Amino acid sequence: MMEMEDDNPVVSESESEEDEDVKLSEASKSAVNNKAGLLDKLGDISWPESVDWIHKLSFDIDEENEINVNDDLNRELAFYTQALEGARQAFTVFQAKDMPFLRPSDYYAEMVKSDAHMGKVKGRLLAEKRKMEEAEERRKARDNKKLAKEIQVQKQRERAKQKKDDIESVKNWRKQRKQSGFAGNDQDGDLSLAFEDGKSFERSNKKRPGVTPGDRSGGKGKKGFDNRRKGREKKDSKYGFGGKKGMKKQNTAETTNDFRGYSKNKKQKV
Amino acid sequence: MGKKRKHSETEAAANVNKEEIAPERPKRTLFGFKTKSEDKKENDSAPGFRNKEKVLVTCSRRISFRYRHLMLNLVDLLPHCKKDSKVESKESKGTALNELVELRSCNSCLFFECRKGKDLYLWMAKCPSGPSVKFLVNAVHTMEELKLTGNHLKGSRPLLTFSSNFDKSPHWKLLKELISQIFGTPKDHRKSKPYHDHVFVFSIADDHIWFRNYQISSGHTGTSQKLDRGDMEKMTLIEVGPRFCLNPIKIFGGSFGGPTLYENPFYVSPNTIRSLEKRQKAGKYAKKVKAKTRKKMHELENPLEVDEFADMWKE
């Protein structure tokens, strides 16, 4: 069983290795590396040379450059490329040998992961996707809000300007009338003198939201009925209206087991 | 008498016939009958070779759930393995395991040894004549993790890919042979399935062997077994898991014992790492006391100058 002789334990020279944080920085000198013994053992266990590849299914893949283990992304990429290269080579060999290797679409068999597990995986993927979409939506809404604010400010400025212009034009009109000595005084309500911009005065027919047509306060006045209603609702929610009255003081299973209010040291009311 | 002789003659004739026919008889497979040419090829390569690898997979007592799941994942991946109940991890476990392997008529063994509930060691052994390797297992991710989205047939034979630096030195060569024998599913194993849809990666990086398992998804549909160039280009892999990283500690000549053939010169046991960490953290109080006395000494050595304005506002 243990026929290996230990006659030439070659002490390993420090093979050029870069040191890692968990590794010894320098190779320990006493470490055994019996190369002859290793090769001997390899000869013992290895299969005969003539064994067909189909028994082994193994490939050696060259890697272009040294893998940096601490760079997760590149490390995984290196493994992935190794696997992909291997799979491609294997498939070409299978194809050359005319062997079946692709699973037909109607071949159902037990899989490594159960359907329940795969359902979970799918659920997670969907949840992730949904989360991303939601975040996107939120971001869009935020942007929209910002934009809306800007537009609002612009509108207000425009409105102010319009008002100023209107007042100015009325003043001008008055001045003109004065200059002309109230010429058309007798003609009843003649407003035919044009304003500056050529338009005669007209009411803007824009409707404002939340303002009733006859409302002169611009929707800022108190809405008597609604207001009162709201107050009533608030009071109802605060002091209670309707519903059972008595049960509030009754003990439940939770409250009986709740000893937070009880203290041994505090004097209890008898 | 004559009758008897006749009988024997016919039997002999039958035998002769059988011998002539036997190699020519097409073998039955799932798809019908195997082609003759294929059979011939097999016979050419290695007459009489049959891979009868059987792996015993077991673990020590008090193994943590994560490592146990890893072991179960491997059991799922290796259709040619036998799982056994837990084994007490003590000094004499080697002989016990050897016996167990023989009892279950296996010829190799994967033994997951968990120490202190946090360090996982993996023994890979060829029984009964060795060699055996002890690894420290790092960076374990089991198949249950939801990030690994692939899936493949249970029992389909894996393709093994090794990075080219396995041929650098003798111990890597030995490990490669060991791994390819243990992880490769024997051809025509009764539990194996006739298609290939996953690939194992064994890669050496930073003196560790990294393991990955990918599902091969070729964008191929239909029943024909032909892949053109475009399909090859389009082929993608999806990781199935598990993931782990093996750090070889020692290679022994026998199974679970025997002369040491190789020792990792860079290996530091997790116990030493932890104790170093602890030592670095320790001595907080002693440091404080030291600092205090040092400060006192410093103050005594360098007294402050007398402040001439000290009692200026006293009066």
Coordinates of C-alpha atoms in Angstrom, one line a residue:
Chain A
M1 CA 0.0 0.0 0.0
M2 CA 2.7 2.5 0.9
E3 CA 5.4 1.3 -1.3
M4 CA 6.7 4.7 -2.0
E5 CA 10.2 5.2 -0.8
D6 CA 11.2 8.6 0.5
D7 CA 14.8 8.4 -0.6
N8 CA 15.2 11.7 -2.4
P9 CA 13.1 14.3 -0.7
V10 CA 14.1 17.3 -2.8
V11 CA 13.9 20.5 -0.8
S12 CA 11.9 22.9 -2.9
E13 CA 13.7 26.0 -4.0
S14 CA 11.6 29.1 -3.8
E15 CA 9.9 29.0 -7.2
S16 CA 9.4 32.5 -8.4
E17 CA 5.9 33.2 -7.0
E18 CA 4.5 36.5 -6.2
D19 CA 3.5 36.7 -2.5
E20 CA 0.0 37.1 -1.3
D21 CA -1.4 38.4 1.9
V22 CA -2.4 35.0 3.2
K23 CA 0.6 33.2 1.8
L24 CA 4.0 33.0 3.3
S25 CA 6.1 35.7 1.6
E26 CA 8.9 33.3 1.2
A27 CA 8.8 29.6 0.4
S28 CA 9.5 27.6 3.5
K29 CA 12.8 25.8 3.1
S30 CA 11.7 22.6 4.8
A31 CA 8.8 21.9 2.4
V32 CA 9.0 18.5 0.7
N33 CA 8.8 18.3 -3.0
N34 CA 9.6 14.8 -4.1
K35 CA 9.4 15.3 -7.9
A36 CA 10.5 11.8 -8.8
G37 CA 8.0 10.3 -6.4
L38 CA 5.2 12.5 -7.8
L39 CA 5.9 11.4 -11.3
D40 CA 6.1 7.8 -10.2
K41 CA 2.7 8.0 -8.6
L42 CA 1.4 9.8 -11.7
G43 CA 2.6 6.8 -13.8
D44 CA 0.8 4.5 -11.4
I45 CA -2.6 6.0 -11.6
S46 CA -2.7 7.4 -15.1
W47 CA -4.7 5.6 -17.7
P48 CA -2.9 3.9 -20.7
E49 CA -1.7 6.3 -23.3
S50 CA -3.9 4.8 -26.0
V51 CA -7.2 5.6 -24.3
D52 CA -9.5 7.4 -26.6
W53 CA -10.3 11.0 -25.9
I54 CA -14.0 10.2 -25.5
H55 CA -13.2 8.6 -22.2
K56 CA -11.5 11.7 -20.8
L57 CA -13.4 14.6 -22.5
S58 CA -10.7 16.9 -21.3
F59 CA -9.0 19.8 -22.9
D60 CA -6.0 21.9 -22.1
I61 CA -6.7 25.5 -22.8
D62 CA -3.9 28.1 -23.1
E63 CA -4.5 31.3 -21.3
E64 CA -3.2 34.5 -22.8
N65 CA -2.0 36.2 -19.7
E66 CA -1.6 35.6 -16.0
I67 CA -4.9 35.9 -14.0
N68 CA -5.0 38.5 -11.4
V69 CA -7.0 36.8 -8.7
N70 CA -8.1 40.0 -6.9
D71 CA -9.7 41.4 -10.1
D72 CA -13.0 39.6 -9.9
L73 CA -14.3 40.6 -13.3
N74 CA -11.2 39.7 -15.3
R75 CA -10.7 36.5 -13.4
E76 CA -14.2 35.3 -14.1
L77 CA -13.8 36.4 -17.7
A78 CA -10.7 34.2 -18.0
F79 CA -12.6 31.2 -16.6
Y80 CA -15.4 31.9 -18.9
T81 CA -13.2 32.1 -22.0
Q82 CA -11.5 28.9 -21.0
A83 CA -14.8 27.1 -20.7
L84 CA -16.1 28.6 -24.0
E85 CA -13.0 27.6 -25.8
G86 CA -13.2 24.1 -24.4
A87 CA -16.8 23.7 -25.3
R88 CA -16.2 24.9 -28.9
Q89 CA -13.3 22.5 -29.4
A90 CA -15.3 19.6 -27.9
F91 CA -18.3 20.3 -30.1
T92 CA -16.2 20.4 -33.2
V93 CA -14.7 17.0 -32.2
F94 CA -18.1 15.6 -31.6
Q95 CA -19.3 16.8 -34.9
A96 CA -16.3 15.4 -36.6
K97 CA -16.9 12.0 -35.0
D98 CA -20.6 12.2 -35.9
M99 CA -21.7 11.7 -32.3
P100 CA -24.9 13.0 -30.7
F101 CA -24.1 15.8 -28.3
L102 CA -26.9 18.2 -28.5
R103 CA -29.9 17.6 -26.3
P104 CA -33.0 17.3 -28.5
S105 CA -35.7 19.7 -27.6
D106 CA -38.1 16.8 -26.8
Y107 CA -35.6 15.1 -24.4
Y108 CA -36.8 15.7 -20.9
A109 CA -34.9 14.4 -18.0
E110 CA -34.0 15.3 -14.5
M111 CA -32.0 18.4 -14.2
V112 CA -29.4 19.4 -11.6
K113 CA -31.6 22.2 -10.2
S114 CA -35.2 21.5 -9.5
D115 CA -38.0 23.3 -11.1
A116 CA -38.9 25.0 -7.8
H117 CA -35.4 26.3 -7.6
M118 CA -35.4 27.5 -11.1
G119 CA -38.7 29.3 -10.4
K120 CA -37.0 31.1 -7.6
V121 CA -34.1 32.1 -9.9
K122 CA -36.6 33.4 -12.4
G123 CA -38.5 35.3 -9.8
R124 CA -35.3 37.0 -8.7
L125 CA -34.4 38.0 -12.2
L126 CA -37.9 39.4 -12.7
A127 CA -37.7 41.3 -9.4
E128 CA -34.4 42.7 -10.4
K129 CA -35.7 43.9 -13.7
R130 CA -38.8 45.4 -12.1
K131 CA -36.6 47.2 -9.6
M132 CA -34.5 48.7 -12.4
E133 CA -37.6 49.8 -14.2
E134 CA -39.0 51.4 -11.1
A135 CA -35.8 53.3 -10.5
E136 CA -35.9 54.5 -14.1
E137 CA -39.4 55.7 -13.7
R138 CA -38.6 57.5 -10.5
R139 CA -35.7 59.2 -12.2
K140 CA -37.9 60.3 -15.1
A141 CA -40.5 61.6 -12.7
R142 CA -37.9 63.6 -10.9
D143 CA -36.6 65.1 -14.1
N144 CA -40.1 65.9 -15.2
K145 CA -40.7 67.7 -11.9
K146 CA -37.6 69.8 -12.4
L147 CA -38.7 70.6 -15.9
A148 CA -42.2 71.5 -14.8
K149 CA -40.8 73.9 -12.2
E150 CA -38.8 75.6 -14.8
I151 CA -41.7 76.0 -17.1
Q152 CA -43.8 77.3 -14.2
V153 CA -41.3 80.0 -13.4
Q154 CA -41.1 81.0 -17.1
K155 CA -44.9 81.2 -17.3
Q156 CA -45.1 83.4 -14.2
R157 CA -42.5 85.7 -15.7
E158 CA -44.4 85.9 -18.9
R159 CA -47.6 86.6 -17.1
A160 CA -46.0 89.4 -15.1
K161 CA -44.6 90.9 -18.3
Q162 CA -48.0 90.7 -19.9
K163 CA -49.6 92.5 -17.0
K164 CA -47.0 95.2 -17.1
D165 CA -47.5 95.7 -20.8
D166 CA -51.2 95.9 -20.4
I167 CA -50.9 98.6 -17.7
E168 CA -48.5 100.5 -19.8
S169 CA -50.7 100.4 -22.8
V170 CA -53.7 101.6 -20.8
K171 CA -51.6 104.5 -19.6
N172 CA -50.6 105.4 -23.1
W173 CA -54.1 105.3 -24.2
R174 CA -55.1 107.6 -21.4
K175 CA -52.3 110.0 -22.3
Q176 CA -53.3 110.0 -25.9
R177 CA -56.9 110.7 -25.0
K178 CA -55.8 113.6 -22.8
Q179 CA -53.7 114.9 -25.6
S180 CA -56.5 114.8 -28.0
G181 CA -58.6 116.7 -25.5
F182 CA -61.2 114.1 -24.8
A183 CA -62.3 114.6 -28.3
G184 CA -64.6 111.7 -28.6
N185 CA -66.2 112.4 -25.1
D186 CA -69.6 112.7 -26.4
Q187 CA -69.6 109.6 -28.5
D188 CA -70.7 107.0 -25.9
G189 CA -67.9 104.7 -24.8
D190 CA -65.9 104.9 -27.8
L191 CA -62.9 102.7 -27.4
S192 CA -61.9 102.7 -31.0
L193 CA -58.5 104.2 -30.2
A194 CA -56.2 101.3 -30.7
F195 CA -53.9 100.2 -28.0
E196 CA -50.3 100.1 -28.8
D197 CA -50.2 96.6 -30.1
G198 CA -53.1 97.2 -32.3
K199 CA -55.4 94.9 -30.5
S200 CA -58.3 96.4 -28.7
F201 CA -58.9 95.2 -25.1
E202 CA -60.2 91.8 -24.8
R203 CA -60.7 89.5 -22.0
S204 CA -58.5 86.4 -22.0
N205 CA -60.6 83.4 -22.4
K206 CA -58.2 81.0 -20.8
K207 CA -59.7 78.9 -18.2
R208 CA -57.8 78.4 -15.0
P209 CA -58.1 75.1 -13.2
G210 CA -59.8 75.2 -9.9
V211 CA -61.4 78.6 -10.4
T212 CA -65.0 78.9 -11.0
P213 CA -66.0 81.3 -13.8
G214 CA -67.6 83.8 -11.5
D215 CA -64.8 83.6 -8.9
R216 CA -62.9 86.9 -8.6
S217 CA -60.5 85.8 -5.9
G218 CA -58.8 83.4 -8.3
G219 CA -59.6 80.3 -6.4
K220 CA -57.9 81.5 -3.3
G221 CA -61.0 82.3 -1.3
K222 CA -62.3 80.0 1.4
K223 CA -64.4 77.3 0.1
G224 CA -66.9 77.2 2.9
F225 CA -68.7 74.0 2.5
D226 CA -65.6 71.8 1.7
N227 CA -63.6 73.3 4.4
R228 CA -66.2 72.5 7.0
R229 CA -66.5 69.0 5.8
K230 CA -62.8 68.4 6.1
G231 CA -62.7 69.6 9.7
R232 CA -65.5 67.3 10.6
E233 CA -63.6 64.4 9.1
K234 CA -60.5 65.3 11.0
K235 CA -62.3 65.5 14.3
D236 CA -64.0 62.2 13.6
S237 CA -60.7 60.5 13.0
K238 CA -59.3 62.0 16.1
Y239 CA -62.1 61.5 18.6
G240 CA -63.8 58.6 16.9
F241 CA -67.2 58.4 15.4
G242 CA -69.0 55.2 14.9
G243 CA -67.6 51.8 15.6
K244 CA -67.6 49.9 18.8
K245 CA -66.9 51.9 21.9
G246 CA -66.3 49.5 24.7
M247 CA -63.6 47.1 23.5
K248 CA -60.8 49.5 23.8
K249 CA -60.3 48.9 27.5
Q250 CA -60.6 45.2 27.3
N251 CA -57.5 43.0 27.7
T252 CA -56.3 40.9 24.8
A253 CA -53.8 38.0 24.7
E254 CA -51.0 40.4 23.8
T255 CA -51.7 42.9 26.6
T256 CA -52.0 40.3 29.3
N257 CA -48.6 39.0 28.5
D258 CA -47.1 42.4 28.3
F259 CA -45.2 43.2 31.5
R260 CA -43.5 46.3 30.3
G261 CA -45.5 48.6 32.6
Y262 CA -44.9 46.4 35.6
S263 CA -41.9 46.8 37.8
K264 CA -41.1 44.9 41.0
N265 CA -39.6 47.9 42.7
K266 CA -42.3 50.3 41.9
K267 CA -45.1 50.4 44.4
Q268 CA -48.2 48.9 42.8
K269 CA -51.6 50.2 43.4
V270 CA -53.5 47.8 45.5
Chain B
M1 CA -22.4 -41.9 -27.5
G2 CA -22.8 -40.7 -31.0
K3 CA -25.5 -38.4 -29.9
K4 CA -23.4 -36.9 -27.2
R5 CA -20.5 -36.3 -29.6
K6 CA -22.8 -34.7 -32.0
H7 CA -24.0 -32.4 -29.3
S8 CA -20.5 -31.3 -28.3
E9 CA -19.7 -30.7 -31.9
T10 CA -22.6 -28.4 -32.4
E11 CA -21.7 -26.6 -29.3
A12 CA -18.2 -26.1 -30.4
A13 CA -19.5 -24.9 -33.7
A14 CA -21.8 -22.5 -31.9
N15 CA -18.9 -21.2 -29.9
V16 CA -16.9 -20.6 -33.0
N17 CA -19.8 -18.8 -34.5
K18 CA -20.3 -16.7 -31.5
E19 CA -16.7 -15.7 -31.4
E20 CA -16.9 -14.7 -35.0
I21 CA -20.1 -12.8 -34.6
A22 CA -19.7 -11.3 -31.2
P23 CA -17.5 -8.3 -32.1
E24 CA -19.7 -7.5 -35.1
R25 CA -23.0 -7.4 -33.3
P26 CA -24.1 -3.8 -33.2
K27 CA -24.5 -2.4 -29.7
R28 CA -27.9 -1.2 -28.8
T29 CA -28.1 2.4 -27.6
L30 CA -30.9 4.9 -27.0
F31 CA -30.9 5.9 -30.6
G32 CA -31.1 2.4 -32.0
F33 CA -27.9 0.7 -33.1
K34 CA -24.5 2.0 -33.0
T35 CA -22.7 2.3 -36.2
K36 CA -20.0 -0.2 -37.0
S37 CA -17.3 2.3 -37.7
E38 CA -17.6 3.8 -34.3
D39 CA -17.2 0.5 -32.6
K40 CA -14.1 -0.1 -34.6
K41 CA -12.7 3.2 -33.6
E42 CA -13.2 2.4 -29.9
N43 CA -11.6 -1.0 -30.3
D44 CA -8.7 0.6 -32.0
S45 CA -8.0 3.1 -29.3
A46 CA -7.7 0.9 -26.2
P47 CA -8.8 -2.6 -26.3
G48 CA -10.5 -3.6 -23.1
F49 CA -10.2 -0.3 -21.4
R50 CA -13.2 0.6 -19.3
N51 CA -13.4 3.4 -16.9
K52 CA -14.8 2.0 -13.7
E53 CA -14.3 5.0 -11.6
K54 CA -16.5 5.1 -8.5
V55 CA -16.1 7.9 -6.0
L56 CA -17.1 7.8 -2.4
V57 CA -18.3 11.2 -1.2
T58 CA -18.5 11.8 2.5
C59 CA -17.9 14.4 5.1
S60 CA -16.9 14.8 8.7
R61 CA -19.2 15.3 11.6
R62 CA -20.1 18.9 12.6
I63 CA -19.8 20.2 9.0
S64 CA -21.5 23.5 8.5
F65 CA -24.5 23.7 6.3
R66 CA -22.8 25.7 3.5
Y67 CA -20.1 23.1 3.1
R68 CA -22.6 20.3 3.3
H69 CA -24.6 21.9 0.5
L70 CA -21.4 22.1 -1.5
M71 CA -20.9 18.4 -1.0
L72 CA -24.4 17.6 -2.0
N73 CA -24.0 19.8 -5.1
L74 CA -21.0 17.7 -6.1
V75 CA -23.0 14.5 -5.5
D76 CA -25.5 15.9 -8.0
L77 CA -22.7 16.6 -10.5
L78 CA -21.0 13.2 -10.2
P79 CA -23.4 10.4 -11.3
H80 CA -20.6 7.9 -10.6
C81 CA -20.4 8.7 -6.9
K82 CA -21.7 7.1 -3.8
K83 CA -22.6 9.2 -0.9
D84 CA -21.9 7.9 2.6
S85 CA -22.9 9.0 6.1
K86 CA -20.7 11.3 8.1
V87 CA -17.4 10.0 9.5
E88 CA -15.9 11.1 12.7
S89 CA -12.8 13.3 12.0
K90 CA -10.1 12.1 14.2
E91 CA -6.5 10.8 13.8
S92 CA -7.6 7.3 12.8
K93 CA -10.1 8.5 10.1
G94 CA -7.7 7.4 7.4
T95 CA -8.0 3.7 8.1
A96 CA -11.7 4.0 8.7
L97 CA -12.2 5.8 5.4
N98 CA -10.0 3.3 3.5
E99 CA -12.2 0.5 4.9
L100 CA -15.3 2.4 4.0
V101 CA -14.2 2.9 0.4
E102 CA -13.4 -0.8 0.1
L103 CA -16.8 -1.7 1.6
R104 CA -18.6 0.5 -0.9
S105 CA -16.4 -0.9 -3.7
C106 CA -15.2 2.5 -4.7
N107 CA -11.7 3.3 -6.0
S108 CA -11.5 7.0 -5.1
C109 CA -12.8 9.2 -2.4
L110 CA -13.7 12.8 -1.8
F111 CA -13.7 13.6 1.9
F112 CA -14.9 17.0 3.2
E113 CA -13.4 17.7 6.5
C114 CA -14.7 20.6 8.4
R115 CA -12.7 21.9 11.4
K116 CA -13.9 24.4 14.0
G117 CA -17.1 24.8 12.0
K118 CA -15.4 27.2 9.6
D119 CA -12.4 25.7 7.8
L120 CA -13.1 23.2 5.1
Y121 CA -10.5 20.7 4.0
L122 CA -11.0 18.5 1.0
W123 CA -9.3 15.2 0.7
M124 CA -9.0 13.6 -2.7
A125 CA -7.7 10.1 -2.6
K126 CA -7.2 7.2 -4.9
C127 CA -7.9 4.1 -2.9
P128 CA -6.3 1.8 -1.9
S129 CA -2.9 2.6 -3.2
G130 CA -2.9 6.3 -3.2
P131 CA -2.0 9.0 -3.8
S132 CA -4.1 11.4 -1.8
V133 CA -4.2 15.2 -1.6
K134 CA -5.4 17.5 1.1
F135 CA -6.8 20.9 0.0
L136 CA -8.0 23.9 1.9
V137 CA -11.2 25.0 0.3
N138 CA -11.8 28.7 -0.1
A139 CA -14.4 30.9 -1.7
V140 CA -17.3 28.5 -1.6
H141 CA -20.5 29.3 -3.5
T142 CA -23.1 26.6 -3.7
M143 CA -25.5 25.9 -6.5
E144 CA -28.4 27.1 -4.4
E145 CA -27.3 30.7 -4.8
L146 CA -29.8 32.6 -7.0
K147 CA -27.2 34.5 -8.9
L148 CA -26.1 31.3 -10.7
T149 CA -28.9 31.0 -13.2
G150 CA -27.8 28.1 -15.4
N151 CA -29.1 24.5 -15.2
H152 CA -28.2 21.3 -17.0
L153 CA -29.1 17.7 -17.2
K154 CA -28.4 15.7 -14.1
G155 CA -25.8 13.1 -15.1
S156 CA -24.7 14.4 -18.5
R157 CA -21.0 13.9 -18.9
P158 CA -19.1 17.1 -18.3
L159 CA -16.4 18.4 -20.5
L160 CA -13.2 19.1 -18.5
T161 CA -11.1 22.0 -19.3
F162 CA -7.7 22.6 -17.7
S163 CA -5.6 25.7 -17.9
S164 CA -2.3 25.0 -19.6
N165 CA -0.3 25.8 -16.4
F166 CA -1.3 22.4 -15.1
D167 CA 1.7 21.0 -17.0
K168 CA 4.2 23.2 -15.4
S169 CA 5.4 21.0 -12.5
P170 CA 4.9 17.4 -11.4
H171 CA 2.5 18.0 -8.6
W172 CA 0.2 20.0 -10.8
K173 CA 0.4 17.1 -13.3
L174 CA -0.5 14.6 -10.7
L175 CA -3.4 16.8 -9.5
K176 CA -4.7 17.1 -13.0
E177 CA -4.7 13.4 -13.5
L178 CA -6.4 12.9 -10.2
I179 CA -9.1 15.5 -10.9
S180 CA -9.8 14.3 -14.4
Q181 CA -10.3 10.8 -13.1
I182 CA -12.5 11.8 -10.2
F183 CA -14.6 14.5 -11.9
G184 CA -14.9 12.9 -15.3
T185 CA -18.0 10.7 -15.6
P186 CA -17.1 7.3 -17.1
K187 CA -18.4 6.7 -20.6
D188 CA -21.6 4.7 -20.8
H189 CA -22.1 4.9 -17.1
R190 CA -25.6 3.7 -16.4
K191 CA -26.7 6.9 -14.6
S192 CA -25.1 9.2 -17.2
K193 CA -27.0 10.8 -20.0
P194 CA -25.9 10.7 -23.7
Y195 CA -25.6 14.5 -24.2
H196 CA -23.1 17.1 -23.3
D197 CA -24.4 20.3 -21.9
H198 CA -22.0 21.5 -19.3
V199 CA -18.4 22.2 -18.9
F200 CA -16.1 22.2 -15.8
V201 CA -13.3 24.7 -15.5
F202 CA -10.2 23.9 -13.5
S203 CA -7.8 26.7 -13.6
I204 CA -4.7 27.5 -11.6
A205 CA -4.4 31.1 -10.5
D206 CA -2.3 32.3 -7.7
D207 CA -1.4 28.6 -6.9
H208 CA -5.0 27.7 -6.2
I209 CA -7.2 25.5 -8.3
W210 CA -10.4 27.3 -9.2
F211 CA -13.5 25.4 -10.1
R212 CA -16.4 26.6 -12.2
N213 CA -19.3 24.8 -13.8
Y214 CA -21.0 26.3 -16.9
Q215 CA -24.0 25.3 -18.8
I216 CA -23.5 25.4 -22.6
S217 CA -26.3 27.0 -24.3
S218 CA -26.0 26.9 -28.1
G219 CA -28.6 28.8 -29.9
H220 CA -29.4 25.6 -31.7
T221 CA -32.9 24.4 -32.3
G222 CA -34.2 21.4 -34.1
T223 CA -33.3 17.8 -34.1
S224 CA -30.2 17.7 -36.3
Q225 CA -26.9 17.3 -34.6
K226 CA -25.2 19.8 -36.7
L227 CA -23.8 23.1 -35.6
D228 CA -22.6 25.5 -38.2
R229 CA -20.1 28.3 -37.7
G230 CA -22.7 30.8 -36.7
D231 CA -24.0 28.6 -34.0
M232 CA -20.5 28.1 -32.6
E233 CA -20.1 31.9 -32.5
K234 CA -23.4 32.4 -30.9
M235 CA -22.8 29.8 -28.2
T236 CA -22.9 31.2 -24.7
L237 CA -22.3 29.8 -21.3
I238 CA -24.4 30.3 -18.2
E239 CA -22.8 29.6 -14.8
V240 CA -24.5 26.8 -12.9
G241 CA -22.3 26.5 -9.8
P242 CA -21.0 25.5 -7.4
R243 CA -17.8 27.6 -7.2
F244 CA -14.8 26.8 -5.0
C245 CA -11.2 27.3 -4.9
L246 CA -8.7 24.6 -3.8
N247 CA -5.4 25.4 -2.1
P248 CA -3.3 22.3 -2.1
I249 CA -1.6 21.6 1.2
K250 CA 0.0 18.2 0.9
I251 CA 0.2 15.3 -1.4
F252 CA 0.7 11.9 0.2
G253 CA 1.9 8.7 -1.4
G254 CA -0.7 6.4 0.1
S255 CA -4.4 6.9 0.5
F256 CA -5.1 9.1 3.5
G257 CA -1.6 8.8 4.6
G258 CA 1.8 7.5 3.6
P259 CA 5.0 9.4 2.8
T260 CA 4.6 13.1 1.9
L261 CA 5.4 13.7 -1.7
Y262 CA 4.7 17.4 -1.8
E263 CA 4.2 20.2 0.6
N264 CA 3.0 23.6 -0.4
P265 CA 5.8 25.9 0.7
F266 CA 3.6 28.9 0.8
Y267 CA 0.8 27.5 2.9
V268 CA -0.3 29.1 6.1
S269 CA -3.0 27.4 8.0
P270 CA -6.1 29.4 8.8
N271 CA -5.4 28.8 12.5
T272 CA -2.1 30.7 12.3
I273 CA -3.7 33.5 10.3
R274 CA -6.4 33.8 13.0
S275 CA -3.9 33.7 15.8
L276 CA -1.7 36.4 14.1
E277 CA -4.8 38.6 13.8
K278 CA -5.6 38.1 17.4
R279 CA -2.1 38.9 18.5
Q280 CA -2.3 42.1 16.5
K281 CA -5.5 43.0 18.2
A282 CA -4.3 41.9 21.7
G283 CA -2.4 44.0 24.2
K284 CA -4.7 47.0 24.0
Y285 CA -4.5 47.7 27.8
A286 CA -0.7 47.2 28.0
K287 CA -0.2 49.6 25.1
K288 CA -2.3 52.2 26.9
V289 CA -0.4 51.9 30.1
K290 CA 2.9 52.1 28.3
A291 CA 1.7 55.3 26.5
K292 CA 0.7 56.8 29.8
T293 CA 4.0 56.2 31.5
R294 CA 5.8 57.5 28.4
K295 CA 3.8 60.7 28.5
K296 CA 4.6 61.1 32.1
M297 CA 8.3 60.6 31.6
H298 CA 8.2 63.1 28.7
E299 CA 6.5 65.7 30.8
L300 CA 9.0 65.2 33.6
E301 CA 11.9 65.5 31.2
N302 CA 10.7 68.6 29.5
P303 CA 9.0 70.8 32.1
L304 CA 7.0 73.8 30.9
E305 CA 8.6 77.2 31.2
V306 CA 7.2 79.3 34.1
D307 CA 4.5 81.5 32.9
E308 CA 5.3 85.1 33.9
F309 CA 1.8 86.3 33.3
A310 CA 0.2 83.5 35.4
D311 CA -1.1 85.6 38.2
M312 CA -1.5 88.8 36.4
W313 CA -5.2 89.0 37.0
K314 CA -5.2 87.6 40.5
E315 CA -5.2 90.9 42.3

